[in-house]
PDB file of C-alpha atoms in Angstrom:
ATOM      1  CA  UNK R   1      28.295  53.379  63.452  1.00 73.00           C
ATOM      2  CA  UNK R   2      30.721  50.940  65.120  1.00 81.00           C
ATOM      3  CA  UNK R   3      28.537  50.493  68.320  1.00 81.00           C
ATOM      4  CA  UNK R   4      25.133  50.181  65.647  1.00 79.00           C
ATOM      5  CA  UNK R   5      27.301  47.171  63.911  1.00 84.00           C
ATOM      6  CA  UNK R   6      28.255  45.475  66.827  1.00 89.00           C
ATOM      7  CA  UNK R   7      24.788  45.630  68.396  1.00 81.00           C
ATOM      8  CA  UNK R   8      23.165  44.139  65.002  1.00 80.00           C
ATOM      9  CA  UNK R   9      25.778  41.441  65.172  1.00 85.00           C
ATOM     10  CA  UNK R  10      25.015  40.565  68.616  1.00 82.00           C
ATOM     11  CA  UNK R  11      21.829  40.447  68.307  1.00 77.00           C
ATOM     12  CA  UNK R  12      21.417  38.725  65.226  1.00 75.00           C
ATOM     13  CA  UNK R  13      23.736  35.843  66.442  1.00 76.00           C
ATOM     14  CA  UNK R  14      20.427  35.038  68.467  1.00 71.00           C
ATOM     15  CA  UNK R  15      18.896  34.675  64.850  1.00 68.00           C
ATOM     16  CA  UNK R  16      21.416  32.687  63.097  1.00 66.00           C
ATOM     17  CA  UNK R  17      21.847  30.067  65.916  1.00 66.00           C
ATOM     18  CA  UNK R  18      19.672  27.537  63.216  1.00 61.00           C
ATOM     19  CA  UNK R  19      21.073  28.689  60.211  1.00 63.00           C
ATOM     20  CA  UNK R  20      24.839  28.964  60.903  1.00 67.00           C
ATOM     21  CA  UNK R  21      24.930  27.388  64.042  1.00 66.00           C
ATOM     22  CA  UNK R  22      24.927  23.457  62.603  1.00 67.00           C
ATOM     23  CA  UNK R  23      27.672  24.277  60.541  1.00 71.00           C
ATOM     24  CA  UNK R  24      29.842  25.980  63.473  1.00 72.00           C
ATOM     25  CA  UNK R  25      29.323  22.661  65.221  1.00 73.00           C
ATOM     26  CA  UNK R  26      30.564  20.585  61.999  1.00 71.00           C
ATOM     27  CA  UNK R  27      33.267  22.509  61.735  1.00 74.00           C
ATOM     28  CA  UNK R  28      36.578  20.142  62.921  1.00 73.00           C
ATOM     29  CA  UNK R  29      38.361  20.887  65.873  1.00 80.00           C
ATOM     30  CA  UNK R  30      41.871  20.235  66.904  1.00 81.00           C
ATOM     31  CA  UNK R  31      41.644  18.931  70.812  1.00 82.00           C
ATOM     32  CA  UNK R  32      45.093  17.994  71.437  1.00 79.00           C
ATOM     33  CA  UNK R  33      44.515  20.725  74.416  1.00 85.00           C
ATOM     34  CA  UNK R  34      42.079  23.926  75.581  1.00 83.00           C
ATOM     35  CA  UNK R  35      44.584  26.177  73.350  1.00 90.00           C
ATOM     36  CA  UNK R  36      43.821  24.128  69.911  1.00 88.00           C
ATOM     37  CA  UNK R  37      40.726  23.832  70.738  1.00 88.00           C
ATOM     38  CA  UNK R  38      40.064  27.488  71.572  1.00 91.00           C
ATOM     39  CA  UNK R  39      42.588  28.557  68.570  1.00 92.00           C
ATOM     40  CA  UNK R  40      40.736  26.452  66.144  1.00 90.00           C
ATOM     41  CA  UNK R  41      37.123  27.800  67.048  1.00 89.00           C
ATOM     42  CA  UNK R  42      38.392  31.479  66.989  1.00 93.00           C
ATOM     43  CA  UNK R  43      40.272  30.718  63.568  1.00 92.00           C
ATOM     44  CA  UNK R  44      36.475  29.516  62.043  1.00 90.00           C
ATOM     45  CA  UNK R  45      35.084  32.709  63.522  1.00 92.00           C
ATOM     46  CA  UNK R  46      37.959  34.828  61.977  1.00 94.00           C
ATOM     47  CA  UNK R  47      37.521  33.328  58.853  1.00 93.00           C
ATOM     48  CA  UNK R  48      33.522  34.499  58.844  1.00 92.00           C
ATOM     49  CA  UNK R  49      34.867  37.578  59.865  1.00 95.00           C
ATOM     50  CA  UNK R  50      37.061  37.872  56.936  1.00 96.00           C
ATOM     51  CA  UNK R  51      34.549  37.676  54.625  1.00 94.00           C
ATOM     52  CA  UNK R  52      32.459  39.576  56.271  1.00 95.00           C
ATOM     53  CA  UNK R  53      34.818  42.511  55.867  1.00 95.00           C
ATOM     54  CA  UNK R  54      35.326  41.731  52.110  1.00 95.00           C
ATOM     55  CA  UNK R  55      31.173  41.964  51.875  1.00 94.00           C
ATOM     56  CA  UNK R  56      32.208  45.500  53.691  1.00 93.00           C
ATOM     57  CA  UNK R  57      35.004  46.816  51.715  1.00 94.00           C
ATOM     58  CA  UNK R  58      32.944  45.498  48.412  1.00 93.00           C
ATOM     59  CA  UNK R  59      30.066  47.807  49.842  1.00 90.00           C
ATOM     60  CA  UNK R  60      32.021  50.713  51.292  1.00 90.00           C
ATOM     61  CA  UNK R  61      33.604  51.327  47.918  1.00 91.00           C
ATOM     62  CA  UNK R  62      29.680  51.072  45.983  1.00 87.00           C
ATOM     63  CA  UNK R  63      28.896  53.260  48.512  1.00 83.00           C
ATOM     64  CA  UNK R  64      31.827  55.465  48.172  1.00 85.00           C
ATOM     65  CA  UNK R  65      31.101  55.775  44.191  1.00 82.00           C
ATOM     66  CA  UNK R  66      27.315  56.936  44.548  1.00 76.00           C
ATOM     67  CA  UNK R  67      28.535  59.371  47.323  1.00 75.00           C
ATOM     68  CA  UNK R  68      30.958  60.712  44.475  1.00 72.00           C
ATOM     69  CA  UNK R  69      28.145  60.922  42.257  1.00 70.00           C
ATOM     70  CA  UNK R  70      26.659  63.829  43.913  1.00 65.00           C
ATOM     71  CA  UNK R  71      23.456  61.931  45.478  1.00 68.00           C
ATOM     72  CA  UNK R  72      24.812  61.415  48.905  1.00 66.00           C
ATOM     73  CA  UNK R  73      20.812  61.184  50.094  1.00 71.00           C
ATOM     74  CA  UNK R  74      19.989  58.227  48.230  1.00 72.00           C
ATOM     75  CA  UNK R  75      22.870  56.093  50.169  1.00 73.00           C
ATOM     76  CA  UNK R  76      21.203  56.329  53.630  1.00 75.00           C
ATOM     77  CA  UNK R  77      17.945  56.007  52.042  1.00 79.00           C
ATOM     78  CA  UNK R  78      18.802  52.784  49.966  1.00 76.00           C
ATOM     79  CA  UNK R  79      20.537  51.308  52.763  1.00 75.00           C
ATOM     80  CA  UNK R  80      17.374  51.784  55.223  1.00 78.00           C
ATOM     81  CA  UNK R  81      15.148  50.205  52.403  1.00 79.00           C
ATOM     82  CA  UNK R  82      17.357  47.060  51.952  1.00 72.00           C
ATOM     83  CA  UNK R  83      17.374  47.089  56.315  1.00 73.00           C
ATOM     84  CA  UNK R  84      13.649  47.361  55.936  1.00 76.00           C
ATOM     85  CA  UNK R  85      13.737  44.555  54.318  1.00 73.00           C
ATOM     86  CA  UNK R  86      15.635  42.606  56.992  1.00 64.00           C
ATOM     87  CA  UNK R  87      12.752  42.331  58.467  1.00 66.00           C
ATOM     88  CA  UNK R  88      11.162  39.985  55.570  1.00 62.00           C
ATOM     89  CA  UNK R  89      12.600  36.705  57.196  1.00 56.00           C
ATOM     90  CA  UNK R  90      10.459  37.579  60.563  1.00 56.00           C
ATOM     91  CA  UNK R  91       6.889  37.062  58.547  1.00 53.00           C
ATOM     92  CA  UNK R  92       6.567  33.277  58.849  1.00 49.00           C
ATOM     93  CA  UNK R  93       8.982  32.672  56.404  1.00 44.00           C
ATOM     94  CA  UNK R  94      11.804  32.171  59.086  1.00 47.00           C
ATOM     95  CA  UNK R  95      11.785  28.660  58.835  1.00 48.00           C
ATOM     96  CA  UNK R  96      11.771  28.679  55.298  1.00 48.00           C
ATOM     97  CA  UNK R  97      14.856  29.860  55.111  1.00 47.00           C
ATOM     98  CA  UNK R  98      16.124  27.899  57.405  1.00 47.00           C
ATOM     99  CA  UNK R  99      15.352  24.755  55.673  1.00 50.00           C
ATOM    100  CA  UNK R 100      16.708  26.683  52.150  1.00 53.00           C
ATOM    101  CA  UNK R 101      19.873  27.271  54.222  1.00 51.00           C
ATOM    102  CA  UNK R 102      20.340  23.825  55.681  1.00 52.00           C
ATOM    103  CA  UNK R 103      19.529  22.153  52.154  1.00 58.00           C
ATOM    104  CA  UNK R 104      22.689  25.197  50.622  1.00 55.00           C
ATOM    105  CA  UNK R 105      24.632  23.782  53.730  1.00 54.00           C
ATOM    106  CA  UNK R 106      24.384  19.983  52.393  1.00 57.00           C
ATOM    107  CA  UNK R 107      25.525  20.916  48.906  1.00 60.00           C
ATOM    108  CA  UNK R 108      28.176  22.801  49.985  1.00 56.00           C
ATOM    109  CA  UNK R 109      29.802  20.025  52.217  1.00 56.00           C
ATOM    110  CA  UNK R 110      29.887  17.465  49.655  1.00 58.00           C
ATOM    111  CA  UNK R 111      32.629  19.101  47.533  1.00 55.00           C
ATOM    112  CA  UNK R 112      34.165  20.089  50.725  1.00 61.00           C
ATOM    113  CA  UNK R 113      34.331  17.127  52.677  1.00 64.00           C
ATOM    114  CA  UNK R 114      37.911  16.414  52.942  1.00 65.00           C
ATOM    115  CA  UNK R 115      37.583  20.190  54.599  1.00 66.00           C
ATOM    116  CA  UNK R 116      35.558  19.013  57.136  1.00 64.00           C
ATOM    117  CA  UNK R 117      37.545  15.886  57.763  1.00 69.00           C
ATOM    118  CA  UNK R 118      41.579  18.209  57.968  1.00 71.00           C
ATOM    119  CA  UNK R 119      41.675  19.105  61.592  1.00 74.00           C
ATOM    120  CA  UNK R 120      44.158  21.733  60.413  1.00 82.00           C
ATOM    121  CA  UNK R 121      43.827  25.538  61.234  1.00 85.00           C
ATOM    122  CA  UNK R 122      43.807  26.010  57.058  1.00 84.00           C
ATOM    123  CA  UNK R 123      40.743  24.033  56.711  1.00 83.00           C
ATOM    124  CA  UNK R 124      38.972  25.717  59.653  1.00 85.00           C
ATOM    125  CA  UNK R 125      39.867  28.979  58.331  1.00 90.00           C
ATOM    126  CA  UNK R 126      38.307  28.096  55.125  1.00 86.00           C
ATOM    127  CA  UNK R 127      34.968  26.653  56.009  1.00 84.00           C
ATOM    128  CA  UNK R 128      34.883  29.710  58.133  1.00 87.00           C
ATOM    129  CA  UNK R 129      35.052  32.046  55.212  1.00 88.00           C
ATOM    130  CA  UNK R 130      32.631  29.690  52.857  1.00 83.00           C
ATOM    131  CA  UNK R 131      30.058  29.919  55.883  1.00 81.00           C
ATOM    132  CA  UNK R 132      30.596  33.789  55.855  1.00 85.00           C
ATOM    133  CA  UNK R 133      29.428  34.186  52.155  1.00 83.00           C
ATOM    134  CA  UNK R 134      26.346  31.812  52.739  1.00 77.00           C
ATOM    135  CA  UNK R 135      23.339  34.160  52.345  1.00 70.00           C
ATOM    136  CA  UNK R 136      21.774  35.448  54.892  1.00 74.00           C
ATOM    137  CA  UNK R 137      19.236  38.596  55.709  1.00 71.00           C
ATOM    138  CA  UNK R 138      21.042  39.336  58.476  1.00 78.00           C
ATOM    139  CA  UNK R 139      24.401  39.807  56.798  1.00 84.00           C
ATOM    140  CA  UNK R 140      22.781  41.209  54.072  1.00 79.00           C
ATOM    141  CA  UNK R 141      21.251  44.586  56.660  1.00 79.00           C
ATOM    142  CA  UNK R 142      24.662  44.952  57.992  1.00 85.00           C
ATOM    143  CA  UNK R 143      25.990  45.006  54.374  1.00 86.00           C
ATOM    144  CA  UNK R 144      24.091  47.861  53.966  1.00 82.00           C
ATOM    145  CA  UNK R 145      25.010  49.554  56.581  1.00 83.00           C
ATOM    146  CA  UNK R 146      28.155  49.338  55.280  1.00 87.00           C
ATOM    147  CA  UNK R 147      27.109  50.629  52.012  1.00 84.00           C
ATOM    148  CA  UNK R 148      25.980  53.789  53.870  1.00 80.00           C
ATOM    149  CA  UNK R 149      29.748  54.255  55.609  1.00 80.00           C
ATOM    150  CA  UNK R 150      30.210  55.068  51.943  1.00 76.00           C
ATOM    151  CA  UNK R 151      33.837  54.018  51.942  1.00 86.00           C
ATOM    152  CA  UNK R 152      36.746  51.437  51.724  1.00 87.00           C
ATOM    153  CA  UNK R 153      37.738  51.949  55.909  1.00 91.00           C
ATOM    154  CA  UNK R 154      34.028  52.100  56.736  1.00 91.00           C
ATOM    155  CA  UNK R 155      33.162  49.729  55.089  1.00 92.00           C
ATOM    156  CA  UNK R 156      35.365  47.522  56.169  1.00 94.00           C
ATOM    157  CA  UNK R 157      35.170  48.309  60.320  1.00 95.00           C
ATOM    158  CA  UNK R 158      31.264  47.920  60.316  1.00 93.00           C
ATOM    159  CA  UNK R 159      31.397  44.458  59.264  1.00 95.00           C
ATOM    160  CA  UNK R 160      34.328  43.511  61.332  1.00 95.00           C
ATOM    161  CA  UNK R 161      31.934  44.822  64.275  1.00 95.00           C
ATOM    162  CA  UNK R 162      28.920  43.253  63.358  1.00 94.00           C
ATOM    163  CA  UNK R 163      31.254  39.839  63.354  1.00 93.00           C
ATOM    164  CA  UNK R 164      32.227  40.447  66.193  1.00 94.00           C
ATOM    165  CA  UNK R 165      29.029  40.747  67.285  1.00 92.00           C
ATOM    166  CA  UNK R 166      28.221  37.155  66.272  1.00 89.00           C
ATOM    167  CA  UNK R 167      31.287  35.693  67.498  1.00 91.00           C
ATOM    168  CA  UNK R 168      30.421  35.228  71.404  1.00 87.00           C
ATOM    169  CA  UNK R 169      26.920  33.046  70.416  1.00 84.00           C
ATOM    170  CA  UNK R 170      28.974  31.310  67.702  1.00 85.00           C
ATOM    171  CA  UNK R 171      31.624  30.542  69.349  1.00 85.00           C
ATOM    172  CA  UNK R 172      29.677  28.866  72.677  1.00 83.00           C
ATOM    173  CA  UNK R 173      27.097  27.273  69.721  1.00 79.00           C
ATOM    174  CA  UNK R 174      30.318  25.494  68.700  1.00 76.00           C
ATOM    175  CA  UNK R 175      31.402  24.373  71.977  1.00 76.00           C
ATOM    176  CA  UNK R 176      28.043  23.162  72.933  1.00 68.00           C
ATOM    177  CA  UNK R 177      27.183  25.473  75.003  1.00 63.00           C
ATOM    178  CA  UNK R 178      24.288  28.387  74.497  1.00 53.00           C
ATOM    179  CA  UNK R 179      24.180  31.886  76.481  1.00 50.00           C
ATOM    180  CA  UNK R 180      20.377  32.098  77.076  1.00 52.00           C
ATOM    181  CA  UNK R 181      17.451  29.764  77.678  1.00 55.00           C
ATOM    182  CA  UNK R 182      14.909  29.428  75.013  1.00 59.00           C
ATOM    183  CA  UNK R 183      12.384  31.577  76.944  1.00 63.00           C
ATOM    184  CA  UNK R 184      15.116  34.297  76.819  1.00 56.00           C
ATOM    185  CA  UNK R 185      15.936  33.698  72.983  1.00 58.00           C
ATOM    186  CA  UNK R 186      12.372  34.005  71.790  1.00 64.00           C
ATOM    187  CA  UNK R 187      12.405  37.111  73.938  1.00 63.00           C
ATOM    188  CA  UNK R 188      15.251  38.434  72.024  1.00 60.00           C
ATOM    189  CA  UNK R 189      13.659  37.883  68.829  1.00 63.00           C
ATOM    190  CA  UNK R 190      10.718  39.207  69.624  1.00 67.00           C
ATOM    191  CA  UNK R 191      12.491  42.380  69.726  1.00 66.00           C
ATOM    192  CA  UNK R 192      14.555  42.378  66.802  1.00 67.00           C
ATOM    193  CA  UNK R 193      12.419  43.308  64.434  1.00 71.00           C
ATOM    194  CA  UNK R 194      11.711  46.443  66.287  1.00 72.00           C
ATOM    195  CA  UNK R 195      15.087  47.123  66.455  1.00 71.00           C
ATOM    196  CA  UNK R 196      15.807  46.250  62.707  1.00 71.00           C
ATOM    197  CA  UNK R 197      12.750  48.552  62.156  1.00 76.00           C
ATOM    198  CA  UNK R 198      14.040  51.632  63.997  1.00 74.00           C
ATOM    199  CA  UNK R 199      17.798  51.346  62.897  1.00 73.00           C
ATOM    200  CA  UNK R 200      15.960  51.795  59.096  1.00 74.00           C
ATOM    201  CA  UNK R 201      13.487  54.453  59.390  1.00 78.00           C
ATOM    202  CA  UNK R 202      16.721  56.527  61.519  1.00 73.00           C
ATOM    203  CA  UNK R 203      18.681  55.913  57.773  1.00 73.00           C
ATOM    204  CA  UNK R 204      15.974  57.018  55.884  1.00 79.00           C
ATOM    205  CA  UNK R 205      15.291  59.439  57.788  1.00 78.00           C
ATOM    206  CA  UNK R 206      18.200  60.387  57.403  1.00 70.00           C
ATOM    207  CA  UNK R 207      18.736  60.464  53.674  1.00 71.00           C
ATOM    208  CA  UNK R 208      15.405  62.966  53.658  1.00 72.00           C
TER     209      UNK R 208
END
């Protein structure tokens, strides 16, 4: 389950490079050397990572009360529905959401301005953790993976991996740097919804 969220993190960083990636690069950075710099970019990363795990123990414990219910089944089978449905955001509505995302991204830095203007570690942290709640249908298939973990620990550990996942793209995104070409990107992407597929017919499957 571990390797499953890491993979889906990594390769859904290649997806979220328009949605999350203009807000990594607004994010302030403290420069007075490489170490601030680096420790300040990690500490934005951490604090998506943070929430992500919240999403996870939030999930693992729903998951954990239907798997107490006696209809263990149902868990792998919701969770490869709502994966299934992951794959929505690849039919030509992509950019869509992108758009809905950059427009969420605009009203959420006007009340947090003076966030993005603190080149302290605090205010990194916390734009980092506002970014992690922003939705997203990629965070949302790895939340139900964690629903299937079915507990608190679970939970918890497959959305720390599928942030980690993210964290190499996101990181060099807010650098400005990227780790593939745009030929190699779109060839990424054209595989991720088979992947995305497969990972929710093997949960449903599964469940039956």
């Amino acid at each position: 389950m571990i390797f499953l969220a890491f993979s889906i993190g990594l390769m859904s960083s290649f997806h979220c490079l328009g949605m999350c990636g203009p807000i990594a690069m607004a994010a302030p950075v403290i420069k007075a050397s490489w170490f601030t710099e680096f420790l300040s970019r990690m500490t934005y990363n951490f604090g998506r990572i943070f929430s992500y795990s919240f999403i996870g123990m939030i999930m693992g414990l729903l998951g954990n009360v239907v798997l107490l219910s006696g209809i263990q089944q149902s868990i792998s089978i919701i969770s490869g529905i709502v994966i299934l449905l992951g794959l929505i955001p690849f039919f030509n509505v992509e950019r869509r959401l992108g758009g809905n995302v950059f427009h969420l991204f605009q009203k959420i830095r006007q009340p947090f301005q003076q966030l993005f203007r603190q080149k302290k570690l605090t205010s990194v942290f916390l734009l980092g953790l506002l970014n992690g709640f922003i939705p997203c249908g990629m965070v949302y298939m790895a939340a139900a993976g964690a629903f299937a973990g079915a507990s608190f620990t679970n939970g918890i550990l497959f959305m720390v991996f599928f942030g980690l996942g993210t964290l190499p793209m996101m990181y060099m995104v807010s650098a400005g740097f990227q780790l593939a070409g745009p030929a190699l990107r779109s060839k990424i992407k054209s595989v991720m919804p088979v992947l995305i597929g497969v990972v929710g017919v093997l949960f449903i499957l599964r469940g039956l």
